Amino acid sequence: MMASTTSSAAVAGALFSASKPRGSAACPRVPAGRRRASCVVRCDAGVEAKAASIAALEQFKISADRYMKERSSIAVIGLSIHTAPVEMREKLAVAEELWPRAVSELTNLNHIEEAAVLSTCNRMEIYVVALSWNRGMREVVDWMSMKSGIPASELREHLFMLRDSDATRHLFEVSAGLDSLVLGEGQILAQVKQVVRSGQNSGGLGKNIDRMFKDAITAGKRVRCETNISSGAVSVSSAAVELALMKLPRSDCLSARMLLIGAGKMGKLVIKHLMAKGCKKVVVVNRSVERVDAIREEMNDIEIVYRPLTEMYEAAADADVVFTSTSSESPLFMKEHAQVLPPVSDAAGGVRLFVDISVPRNVSACVSDVGHARVYNVDDLKEVVEENKQDRLRKAMEAQTIISEELKRFEAWRDSLETVPTIKSLRSYADRIRASELDKCLQKIGEDALTKKMKKSIEQLSTGIVNKLLHGPLQHLRCDGTDSHTLGETLENMRALNRMFSLDTEKAIMEQKIKSKVEKTQN
C-alpha cells in the first residue's frame, strides 16, 4: 500500500512542481541573465507553466485511485526538552506574534492543508493536516531548516514525528501537562489556548486543527480537575524558584537577595512563587515601571523594588540569585559581565546563582566558568522534577484514561465528517437527474400547453419524489459521531453508496484540494 501511495504522491508532486513559479524552492533557480528577460518571455513562461499544470492535473486524475488510499493525515513534527538541547530549541523558537505568519507560510507548502504552531520555552511543535504524509513532512522539515539555519540532516536527529491518533494523543498529553518538564504544569494549557485565540484572530486555523486544539483544551481541563495533577511545582517558574532555594544554604534561603530581570508572565509567576515560599523582598529590573506597579498592586505580601533596565548590572551586583525571563534575542550576561560582579557572601553560599528560564537564553553558559557564579537554564529544572515523581506518575496514569476518552470523541467527530461529502454528492447526483428528466417532460408536453401553476406543480412533484427516495439513504449517512457502533455502520453505508452510484467522492475531494493548491501557487 505504501508503494502505491508513494508513486501516486509523485504524480501529485509533479503537478505541484509544474505549478510553482520560477525561482521557488521546488524549481531550478533562474539565472540572473534570464531574470532580465522581457515581459513577453515571462508571460510565455507563465502560459507554459499553466498548461503544464493542467496537463499534470489530467495525469493526476488517471492515477488518483492509488493516491486516494493515503487519507489526509493529522501530524505533529517538532522537538522538545525531551529530544533537543536548549541551543537548538532557541534557534527554532517562534514568537507568539509571528505564529499567524508561520501558519500562513506552512499552509502555502504544497502538501499542507492546515497548520498550527505551538512554540514555548520547552518545545517547538508544528501541527498540520497533510495531503501526503511523506511529502508533507519533508516540506515542513525543510521549512524548519530554512527558518533556523540548522541543516535538515541535523534537525532530523532531534525531531519527533507523530501521525493521526498518535499526533492527537500527543497534543492532548501536552495540554494536560503530561509531556511537560513538570508534570501537570498549568502554563502550557494557557499556551494551547493562545494558539486557538491567535488562529481565530488571524483566521489561520483550519477545521480539523481548530477542533483538535479545542478538544485538547477540554482534555487538559478535565485532567487537572479530576486528578489534581497540578498540585506542587507545576510550572517552569515554580520549578525555577524551588531549584534556586534548593541550591542556597538552608539557613539563608529565604533571606537571600533576589533579583528578577523581566516582568512578563513568567517573571510574574517567579515573584508569585517566591512570595509563596516566604520570601519578603525581590528587586525587579524591567523596561517600564507600569508592569511592575501592576504586579505590586496584586501581590501585597512581598516587597517589590523597581529598577530600570539601565541599572541591570548594578542590581545584579547586589543580588545573590538572578532570575532572567525576557524576550531578548541575545544574552544579557556574558562571562565578562559576571567577572566584574562582586562575590556574594559566604552566608549565601559564596556563589551567585543565575536561573535563566528564557528561550532564547538570557545568560550565556560561559558565565559558569566564573568561579563565583553558577548558571541554570530550563534543562536543569529536571532536578526539581524528580521530587514527588512517583505521585505524579500515578496521577498521570489516571489522566491517560481521560485523554483516551477525549481522543475517542475527537476521532469519532473526524470520522463522521467523511459522510458529509457523500451526502452532498448524492443529493447533487439526484438533482441533476431530476432536472434533466423534468426538462425532457416539459419539452414533450410543450411550453404553451402548461400554465405557470402547472409547471410549478410538476417541478414540486419531481422534487418531492426525489426527497422521498433520498430520505432513507441520507438518514443512514447522518451520524453525530458519539456512538462508535452507529459510526461504523454509517461509514459502511457511505462506502456502499459511493460504489452503487459511482460518486467517487474521495477522488473529487482530493482533486478539488489539488486544484486549490495549484491556483493558490499560481496566484
Coordinates of C-alpha atoms in Angstrom, one line a residue:
M1 CA 0.0 0.0 0.0
M2 CA 2.8 2.4 0.8
A3 CA 4.5 1.7 -2.5
S4 CA 1.4 2.7 -4.4
T5 CA 0.9 5.7 -2.2
T6 CA 4.4 6.9 -2.9
S7 CA 4.1 6.6 -6.7
S8 CA 0.8 8.3 -6.7
A9 CA 2.1 11.1 -4.5
A10 CA 4.9 11.5 -7.0
V11 CA 2.2 12.3 -9.6
A12 CA 0.7 14.9 -7.3
G13 CA 4.2 16.2 -6.6
A14 CA 4.8 16.6 -10.4
L15 CA 1.7 18.7 -10.5
F16 CA 2.9 20.9 -7.7
S17 CA 6.3 21.3 -9.2
A18 CA 4.9 22.2 -12.6
S19 CA 2.7 24.9 -11.0
K20 CA 5.2 26.6 -8.8
P21 CA 6.5 30.0 -10.1
R22 CA 10.1 30.1 -11.3
G23 CA 12.6 30.9 -8.6
S24 CA 10.7 29.0 -5.9
A25 CA 12.3 26.4 -3.7
A26 CA 11.0 23.5 -5.7
C27 CA 12.2 24.8 -9.1
P28 CA 15.6 25.4 -10.6
R29 CA 16.9 28.9 -9.7
V30 CA 16.5 31.3 -12.6
P31 CA 19.9 32.7 -13.7
A32 CA 20.4 36.4 -13.4
G33 CA 20.5 36.9 -17.1
R34 CA 17.1 35.4 -17.6
R35 CA 15.6 37.5 -14.8
R36 CA 16.4 40.4 -17.0
A37 CA 14.4 38.9 -19.9
S38 CA 11.5 40.8 -21.4
C39 CA 7.9 40.7 -20.1
V40 CA 6.8 38.8 -23.2
V41 CA 9.1 35.9 -22.3
R42 CA 7.9 35.9 -18.7
C43 CA 4.3 35.8 -19.9
D44 CA 5.0 33.0 -22.3
A45 CA 6.7 31.1 -19.5
G46 CA 3.6 31.7 -17.3
V47 CA 1.3 30.3 -20.0
E48 CA 3.5 27.3 -20.4
A49 CA 3.5 26.7 -16.7
K50 CA -0.3 26.9 -16.6
A51 CA -0.6 24.5 -19.5
A52 CA 1.8 22.1 -17.7
S53 CA -0.3 22.4 -14.5
I54 CA -3.4 21.5 -16.4
A55 CA -1.7 18.5 -18.1
A56 CA -0.3 17.4 -14.8
L57 CA -3.8 17.6 -13.2
E58 CA -5.2 15.4 -16.0
Q59 CA -2.4 12.9 -15.3
F60 CA -3.2 13.1 -11.6
K61 CA -6.9 12.2 -12.3
I62 CA -5.8 9.0 -14.1
S63 CA -3.7 7.8 -11.1
A64 CA -5.8 9.3 -8.3
D65 CA -7.3 6.0 -7.2
R66 CA -3.9 4.9 -5.8
Y67 CA -3.3 8.3 -4.2
M68 CA -6.7 8.1 -2.5
K69 CA -5.5 5.3 -0.3
E70 CA -3.5 7.8 1.6
R71 CA -6.0 9.8 3.6
S72 CA -5.1 13.3 4.7
S73 CA -3.1 12.9 7.9
I74 CA -3.1 14.9 11.0
A75 CA 0.6 15.1 12.0
V76 CA 2.9 16.8 14.5
I77 CA 6.5 17.4 13.9
G78 CA 8.8 19.2 16.3
L79 CA 11.3 19.0 19.2
S80 CA 11.0 19.5 22.9
I81 CA 13.1 19.5 26.0
H82 CA 13.0 15.7 25.8
T83 CA 14.5 15.5 22.4
A84 CA 16.7 18.6 21.8
P85 CA 19.1 20.8 23.8
V86 CA 18.2 24.4 24.5
E87 CA 20.8 25.6 22.0
M88 CA 18.7 24.1 19.2
R89 CA 15.3 24.9 20.6
E90 CA 16.1 28.6 20.8
K91 CA 17.0 28.8 17.1
L92 CA 13.6 27.3 16.2
A93 CA 11.6 29.4 18.7
V94 CA 8.8 31.4 17.1
A95 CA 7.5 34.5 18.9
E96 CA 3.8 34.5 19.6
E97 CA 3.1 37.5 17.4
L98 CA 4.7 35.6 14.5
W99 CA 2.5 32.5 14.8
P100 CA 0.0 33.6 12.2
R101 CA 2.8 34.4 9.7
A102 CA 4.3 30.9 10.3
V103 CA 0.9 29.3 9.8
S104 CA 0.5 31.1 6.5
E105 CA 3.9 30.0 5.3
L106 CA 3.2 26.4 6.3
T107 CA -0.2 26.2 4.5
N108 CA 1.5 27.6 1.4
L109 CA 3.6 24.5 1.2
N110 CA 2.3 22.1 -1.5
H111 CA 1.1 19.2 0.7
I112 CA 0.0 21.1 3.8
E113 CA -3.7 22.0 4.2
E114 CA -3.9 23.2 7.8
A115 CA -1.3 24.2 10.3
A116 CA -0.7 25.5 13.8
V117 CA 2.5 26.4 15.7
L118 CA 3.0 25.8 19.4
S119 CA 6.3 27.4 20.5
T120 CA 7.2 27.7 24.2
C121 CA 10.5 27.7 26.2
N122 CA 10.3 23.8 26.3
R123 CA 9.0 22.9 22.8
M124 CA 8.6 24.0 19.2
E125 CA 5.9 21.8 17.6
I126 CA 4.1 22.2 14.3
Y127 CA 0.7 20.5 13.9
V128 CA -0.5 20.0 10.3
V129 CA -3.1 18.3 8.1
A130 CA -1.1 16.9 5.2
L131 CA -2.3 15.7 1.8
S132 CA 0.6 13.4 1.8
W133 CA 2.5 12.2 4.9
N134 CA 5.9 11.7 3.4
R135 CA 6.0 14.8 1.2
G136 CA 4.3 17.0 3.8
M137 CA 6.8 16.1 6.5
R138 CA 9.7 16.7 4.1
E139 CA 8.3 20.1 3.3
V140 CA 7.9 21.0 7.0
V141 CA 11.4 19.9 7.9
D142 CA 12.8 22.0 5.0
W143 CA 10.8 25.0 6.3
M144 CA 12.2 24.5 9.8
S145 CA 15.7 24.2 8.5
M146 CA 15.3 27.4 6.5
K147 CA 13.9 29.3 9.4
S148 CA 16.5 28.2 11.9
G149 CA 19.6 27.9 9.7
I150 CA 20.1 24.3 11.0
P151 CA 20.8 21.7 8.3
A152 CA 17.8 19.4 7.8
S153 CA 20.1 16.3 8.4
E154 CA 21.0 17.7 11.8
L155 CA 17.4 18.6 12.7
R156 CA 16.2 15.1 11.9
E157 CA 18.4 13.7 14.7
H158 CA 16.3 15.6 17.3
L159 CA 12.9 15.8 15.7
F160 CA 9.9 13.6 16.5
M161 CA 7.1 12.9 14.1
L162 CA 3.7 11.5 15.0
R163 CA 0.7 10.8 12.8
D164 CA -3.1 10.7 13.2
S165 CA -4.2 9.3 16.6
D166 CA -0.7 9.4 17.9
A167 CA -0.4 13.1 17.0
T168 CA -3.7 13.9 18.6
R169 CA -2.9 12.0 21.7
H170 CA 0.4 13.8 22.0
L171 CA -1.4 17.2 21.9
F172 CA -3.9 16.1 24.5
E173 CA -1.0 15.0 26.7
V174 CA 0.8 18.3 26.2
S175 CA -2.3 20.3 27.1
A176 CA -2.8 18.1 30.2
G177 CA 0.8 18.8 31.3
L178 CA 1.9 15.2 30.9
D179 CA 4.7 16.0 28.4
S180 CA 6.0 18.9 30.4
L181 CA 9.2 19.1 32.4
V182 CA 7.0 19.5 35.4
L183 CA 4.0 17.1 35.3
G184 CA 0.7 18.9 35.3
E185 CA 2.1 22.4 34.8
G186 CA -0.7 24.9 34.2
Q187 CA 1.1 27.4 31.9
I188 CA 1.1 25.0 28.9
L189 CA -2.7 24.8 28.9
A190 CA -2.8 28.6 28.7
Q191 CA -0.3 28.4 25.7
V192 CA -2.5 25.9 23.9
K193 CA -5.5 28.2 24.4
Q194 CA -3.4 31.1 23.0
V195 CA -2.8 29.0 19.8
V196 CA -6.6 28.9 19.3
R197 CA -7.1 32.6 20.1
S198 CA -4.3 33.5 17.7
G199 CA -5.8 31.3 15.0
Q200 CA -9.3 32.9 15.5
N201 CA -7.9 36.4 15.3
S202 CA -5.9 35.7 12.1
G203 CA -8.3 33.2 10.5
G204 CA -5.4 30.8 10.2
L205 CA -6.6 27.6 11.8
G206 CA -8.4 25.0 9.6
K207 CA -11.4 22.9 10.7
N208 CA -9.5 19.8 11.9
I209 CA -6.7 21.7 13.7
D210 CA -9.2 24.1 15.4
R211 CA -11.3 21.2 16.7
M212 CA -8.3 19.2 17.8
F213 CA -6.9 22.1 19.8
K214 CA -10.2 22.9 21.4
D215 CA -10.7 19.2 22.4
A216 CA -7.1 19.3 23.8
I217 CA -8.1 22.2 26.0
T218 CA -11.1 20.2 27.2
A219 CA -8.8 17.2 28.0
G220 CA -6.3 19.5 29.8
K221 CA -9.0 21.0 32.0
R222 CA -10.5 17.6 32.8
V223 CA -7.1 16.1 33.8
R224 CA -6.3 19.0 36.1
C225 CA -9.8 19.0 37.7
E226 CA -10.2 15.2 38.1
T227 CA -6.7 14.1 39.0
N228 CA -5.3 17.1 41.0
I229 CA -2.1 16.5 39.0
S230 CA -1.2 20.3 39.2
S231 CA -0.5 20.2 42.9
G232 CA 3.0 21.2 43.9
A233 CA 5.5 22.7 41.5
V234 CA 3.5 22.9 38.3
S235 CA 5.3 25.4 36.1
V236 CA 8.7 26.3 34.9
S237 CA 8.6 29.4 37.1
S238 CA 7.8 27.5 40.2
A239 CA 10.4 24.8 39.5
A240 CA 12.9 27.6 39.0
V241 CA 12.2 29.0 42.4
E242 CA 12.4 25.6 44.0
L243 CA 15.8 25.0 42.3
A244 CA 17.2 28.3 43.5
L245 CA 16.1 27.7 47.1
M246 CA 17.5 24.1 46.9
K247 CA 20.9 25.4 45.9
L248 CA 21.1 28.0 48.6
P249 CA 22.2 27.2 52.2
R250 CA 19.1 26.1 54.1
S251 CA 19.7 28.7 56.8
D252 CA 19.9 31.6 54.3
C253 CA 17.5 30.6 51.5
L254 CA 14.6 32.9 52.5
S255 CA 16.8 35.9 53.3
A256 CA 18.9 35.7 50.1
R257 CA 18.8 38.8 47.9
M258 CA 16.5 38.0 44.9
L259 CA 16.7 39.8 41.6
L260 CA 14.3 39.3 38.7
I261 CA 15.0 40.6 35.2
G262 CA 11.8 40.8 33.2
A263 CA 8.3 41.3 34.5
G264 CA 6.3 39.4 31.9
K265 CA 4.1 36.4 32.5
M266 CA 6.9 34.1 33.5
G267 CA 8.5 36.8 35.7
K268 CA 5.3 37.5 37.4
L269 CA 5.0 33.8 38.3
V270 CA 8.5 33.8 39.7
I271 CA 7.5 36.6 42.1
K272 CA 4.3 34.7 43.0
H273 CA 6.2 31.6 43.9
L274 CA 8.9 33.4 45.8
M275 CA 6.1 35.0 47.9
A276 CA 4.5 31.6 48.4
K277 CA 7.8 30.2 49.7
G278 CA 8.1 33.0 52.2
C279 CA 10.5 35.5 50.5
K280 CA 9.8 39.0 51.7
K281 CA 11.6 41.1 49.1
V282 CA 12.5 41.0 45.4
V283 CA 14.2 43.5 43.1
V284 CA 12.7 43.7 39.6
V285 CA 14.5 45.1 36.6
N286 CA 12.2 45.9 33.7
R287 CA 11.9 48.3 30.7
S288 CA 8.9 50.1 32.2
V289 CA 7.6 50.6 35.7
E290 CA 4.0 50.3 34.8
R291 CA 4.0 46.5 34.7
V292 CA 5.9 46.3 37.9
D293 CA 3.4 48.6 39.6
A294 CA 0.6 46.3 38.4
I295 CA 2.3 43.3 40.0
R296 CA 3.0 45.2 43.2
E297 CA -0.7 46.1 43.5
E298 CA -1.7 42.4 43.0
M299 CA 0.9 41.0 45.5
N300 CA 0.9 42.8 48.8
D301 CA 2.8 40.2 50.9
I302 CA 6.2 40.8 49.2
E303 CA 8.2 44.0 48.8
I304 CA 8.9 44.7 45.1
V305 CA 11.6 47.2 44.3
Y306 CA 11.7 48.5 40.7
R307 CA 15.0 49.3 38.9
P308 CA 15.2 50.4 35.2
L309 CA 16.9 48.3 32.6
T310 CA 19.9 50.7 32.6
E311 CA 20.7 49.7 36.1
M312 CA 20.6 45.9 35.4
Y313 CA 24.3 45.2 36.1
E314 CA 24.3 47.3 39.3
A315 CA 21.2 45.4 40.5
A316 CA 23.0 42.1 39.7
A317 CA 26.0 43.2 41.8
D318 CA 23.7 43.4 44.8
A319 CA 21.9 40.1 44.3
D320 CA 22.6 36.5 45.4
V321 CA 20.1 35.0 42.9
V322 CA 19.4 36.4 39.5
F323 CA 16.3 35.1 37.7
T324 CA 16.1 36.1 34.0
S325 CA 12.9 36.0 32.0
T326 CA 13.0 38.4 29.0
S327 CA 12.4 38.1 25.2
S328 CA 15.9 39.3 24.4
E329 CA 17.3 37.6 21.3
S330 CA 20.9 37.9 22.6
P331 CA 22.4 37.1 26.1
L332 CA 22.2 39.8 28.7
F333 CA 25.0 38.3 30.7
M334 CA 28.3 37.1 29.3
K335 CA 31.4 35.9 31.1
E336 CA 32.9 39.4 31.1
H337 CA 29.8 40.7 32.9
A338 CA 29.9 38.1 35.6
Q339 CA 33.7 38.5 36.2
V340 CA 33.3 42.1 37.3
L341 CA 30.4 41.4 39.7
P342 CA 31.5 41.3 43.4
P343 CA 31.4 37.9 45.1
V344 CA 28.4 37.1 47.2
S345 CA 28.7 36.4 51.0
D346 CA 29.5 33.0 52.4
A347 CA 26.2 33.1 54.2
A348 CA 24.6 32.8 50.7
G349 CA 26.9 30.0 49.7
G350 CA 29.6 32.2 48.2
V351 CA 28.2 31.6 44.7
R352 CA 25.9 33.9 42.7
L353 CA 23.1 31.8 41.1
F354 CA 21.8 32.7 37.6
V355 CA 18.4 30.9 37.0
D356 CA 17.6 31.5 33.3
I357 CA 14.1 30.5 32.2
S358 CA 14.2 32.3 28.9
V359 CA 14.4 30.8 25.4
P360 CA 16.5 32.1 23.7
R361 CA 18.7 32.1 26.8
N362 CA 19.4 35.4 28.6
V363 CA 22.6 34.1 30.3
S364 CA 25.4 32.6 28.4
A365 CA 26.7 29.1 29.5
C366 CA 30.2 30.5 29.8
V367 CA 29.1 32.5 32.9
S368 CA 29.6 29.3 34.8
D369 CA 33.3 29.5 34.0
V370 CA 33.5 32.3 36.6
G371 CA 34.4 30.8 39.9
H372 CA 31.7 32.6 42.0
A373 CA 28.8 32.1 39.5
R374 CA 26.6 29.2 38.5
V375 CA 24.1 29.2 35.6
Y376 CA 21.0 27.1 35.5
N377 CA 18.6 27.0 32.5
V378 CA 15.3 25.3 31.7
D379 CA 17.1 22.0 31.1
D380 CA 18.5 22.0 34.6
L381 CA 15.0 22.1 36.2
K382 CA 14.8 18.3 35.8
E383 CA 16.4 18.1 39.2
V384 CA 13.4 19.7 40.7
V385 CA 11.0 17.5 38.7
E386 CA 12.5 14.3 40.2
E387 CA 11.0 15.0 43.5
N388 CA 7.5 13.7 44.0
K389 CA 7.9 11.7 40.8
Q390 CA 6.0 8.6 41.9
D391 CA 3.0 10.6 43.0
R392 CA 2.9 12.4 39.7
L393 CA 3.3 9.2 37.7
R394 CA 0.2 7.7 39.4
K395 CA -1.8 10.8 38.6
A396 CA -0.5 10.7 35.0
M397 CA -1.9 7.1 34.7
E398 CA -5.3 8.4 35.8
A399 CA -5.0 11.2 33.3
Q400 CA -4.4 8.7 30.4
T401 CA -7.9 7.3 30.9
I402 CA -9.4 10.8 30.5
I403 CA -7.3 11.5 27.5
S404 CA -8.4 8.2 25.8
E405 CA -12.0 9.3 26.3
E406 CA -11.4 12.7 24.7
L407 CA -9.3 11.1 21.9
K408 CA -12.1 8.7 21.1
R409 CA -14.6 11.6 20.9
F410 CA -12.4 13.6 18.6
E411 CA -11.7 10.7 16.2
A412 CA -15.4 9.9 16.1
W413 CA -16.1 13.5 15.1
R414 CA -13.4 13.4 12.4
D415 CA -14.7 10.1 11.0
S416 CA -18.2 11.5 10.9
L417 CA -17.0 14.3 8.6
E418 CA -16.4 11.7 5.9
T419 CA -20.1 11.2 5.2
V420 CA -20.7 14.9 4.5
P421 CA -19.2 15.0 1.0
T422 CA -21.1 11.8 0.1
I423 CA -24.4 13.4 1.3
K424 CA -23.7 16.4 -0.9
S425 CA -22.6 14.3 -3.9
L426 CA -25.7 12.0 -3.7
R427 CA -28.0 15.0 -3.4
S428 CA -26.3 16.7 -6.4
Y429 CA -26.4 13.4 -8.4
A430 CA -30.2 13.0 -7.8
D431 CA -30.9 16.7 -8.5
R432 CA -29.1 16.5 -11.9
I433 CA -31.2 13.5 -12.9
R434 CA -34.4 15.2 -11.7
A435 CA -33.6 18.4 -13.6
S436 CA -32.8 16.5 -16.8
E437 CA -35.9 14.4 -16.7
L438 CA -38.1 17.4 -15.8
D439 CA -36.7 19.3 -18.8
K440 CA -37.5 16.4 -21.1
C441 CA -41.0 16.1 -19.7
L442 CA -41.7 19.8 -20.2
Q443 CA -40.4 19.7 -23.8
K444 CA -42.7 16.8 -24.7
I445 CA -45.8 18.5 -23.2
G446 CA -44.9 21.8 -24.8
E447 CA -44.3 25.1 -23.1
D448 CA -47.5 26.6 -24.4
A449 CA -49.7 23.8 -23.0
L450 CA -48.8 24.5 -19.4
T451 CA -49.6 27.4 -17.1
K452 CA -47.0 28.7 -14.6
K453 CA -49.0 27.0 -11.8
M454 CA -48.9 23.6 -13.7
K455 CA -45.2 23.9 -14.3
K456 CA -44.6 24.7 -10.6
S457 CA -46.7 21.7 -9.6
I458 CA -44.8 19.3 -11.8
E459 CA -41.5 20.7 -10.5
Q460 CA -42.7 20.3 -6.9
L461 CA -43.8 16.7 -7.7
S462 CA -40.4 15.8 -9.1
T463 CA -38.6 17.4 -6.1
G464 CA -41.0 15.6 -3.7
I465 CA -40.3 12.2 -5.3
V466 CA -36.5 12.7 -5.1
N467 CA -36.7 13.8 -1.5
K468 CA -38.8 10.8 -0.5
L469 CA -36.4 8.4 -2.3
L470 CA -33.3 10.1 -0.7
H471 CA -34.7 10.3 2.8
G472 CA -33.8 6.7 3.8
P473 CA -30.2 6.7 2.4
L474 CA -29.4 10.1 3.8
Q475 CA -30.7 9.2 7.2
H476 CA -28.2 6.3 7.2
L477 CA -25.4 8.7 6.3
R478 CA -26.0 11.1 9.2
C479 CA -24.2 10.4 12.4
D480 CA -23.2 12.7 15.3
G481 CA -20.0 10.7 15.9
T482 CA -20.8 9.8 19.6
D483 CA -21.8 6.2 19.0
S484 CA -18.9 4.1 17.7
H485 CA -21.2 1.2 16.6
T486 CA -23.5 3.6 14.7
L487 CA -20.5 5.4 13.2
G488 CA -19.1 2.1 11.8
E489 CA -22.4 1.3 10.2
T490 CA -22.6 4.9 8.8
L491 CA -19.2 4.7 7.2
E492 CA -20.0 1.3 5.6
N493 CA -23.2 2.8 4.2
M494 CA -21.2 5.7 2.8
R495 CA -18.8 3.3 1.0
A496 CA -21.7 1.3 -0.3
L497 CA -23.5 4.3 -1.7
N498 CA -20.2 5.6 -3.3
R499 CA -19.9 2.2 -5.0
M500 CA -23.5 1.9 -6.1
F501 CA -23.8 5.4 -7.6
S502 CA -20.1 5.8 -8.7
L503 CA -19.9 9.0 -6.8
D504 CA -16.0 8.9 -6.4
T505 CA -16.4 11.4 -3.5
E506 CA -12.9 11.0 -2.1
K507 CA -11.4 11.4 -5.5
A508 CA -13.4 14.5 -6.2
I509 CA -12.4 16.0 -2.8
M510 CA -8.7 15.3 -3.5
E511 CA -8.9 16.8 -6.9
Q512 CA -10.5 19.9 -5.5
K513 CA -7.8 20.2 -2.9
I514 CA -5.1 19.8 -5.6
K515 CA -6.8 22.4 -7.8
S516 CA -7.0 24.9 -4.9
K517 CA -3.3 24.4 -4.2
V518 CA -2.4 24.9 -7.8
E519 CA -4.5 28.1 -8.1
K520 CA -3.0 29.4 -4.8
T521 CA 0.5 28.8 -6.0
Q522 CA -0.1 30.4 -9.4
N523 CA -1.6 33.5 -7.8

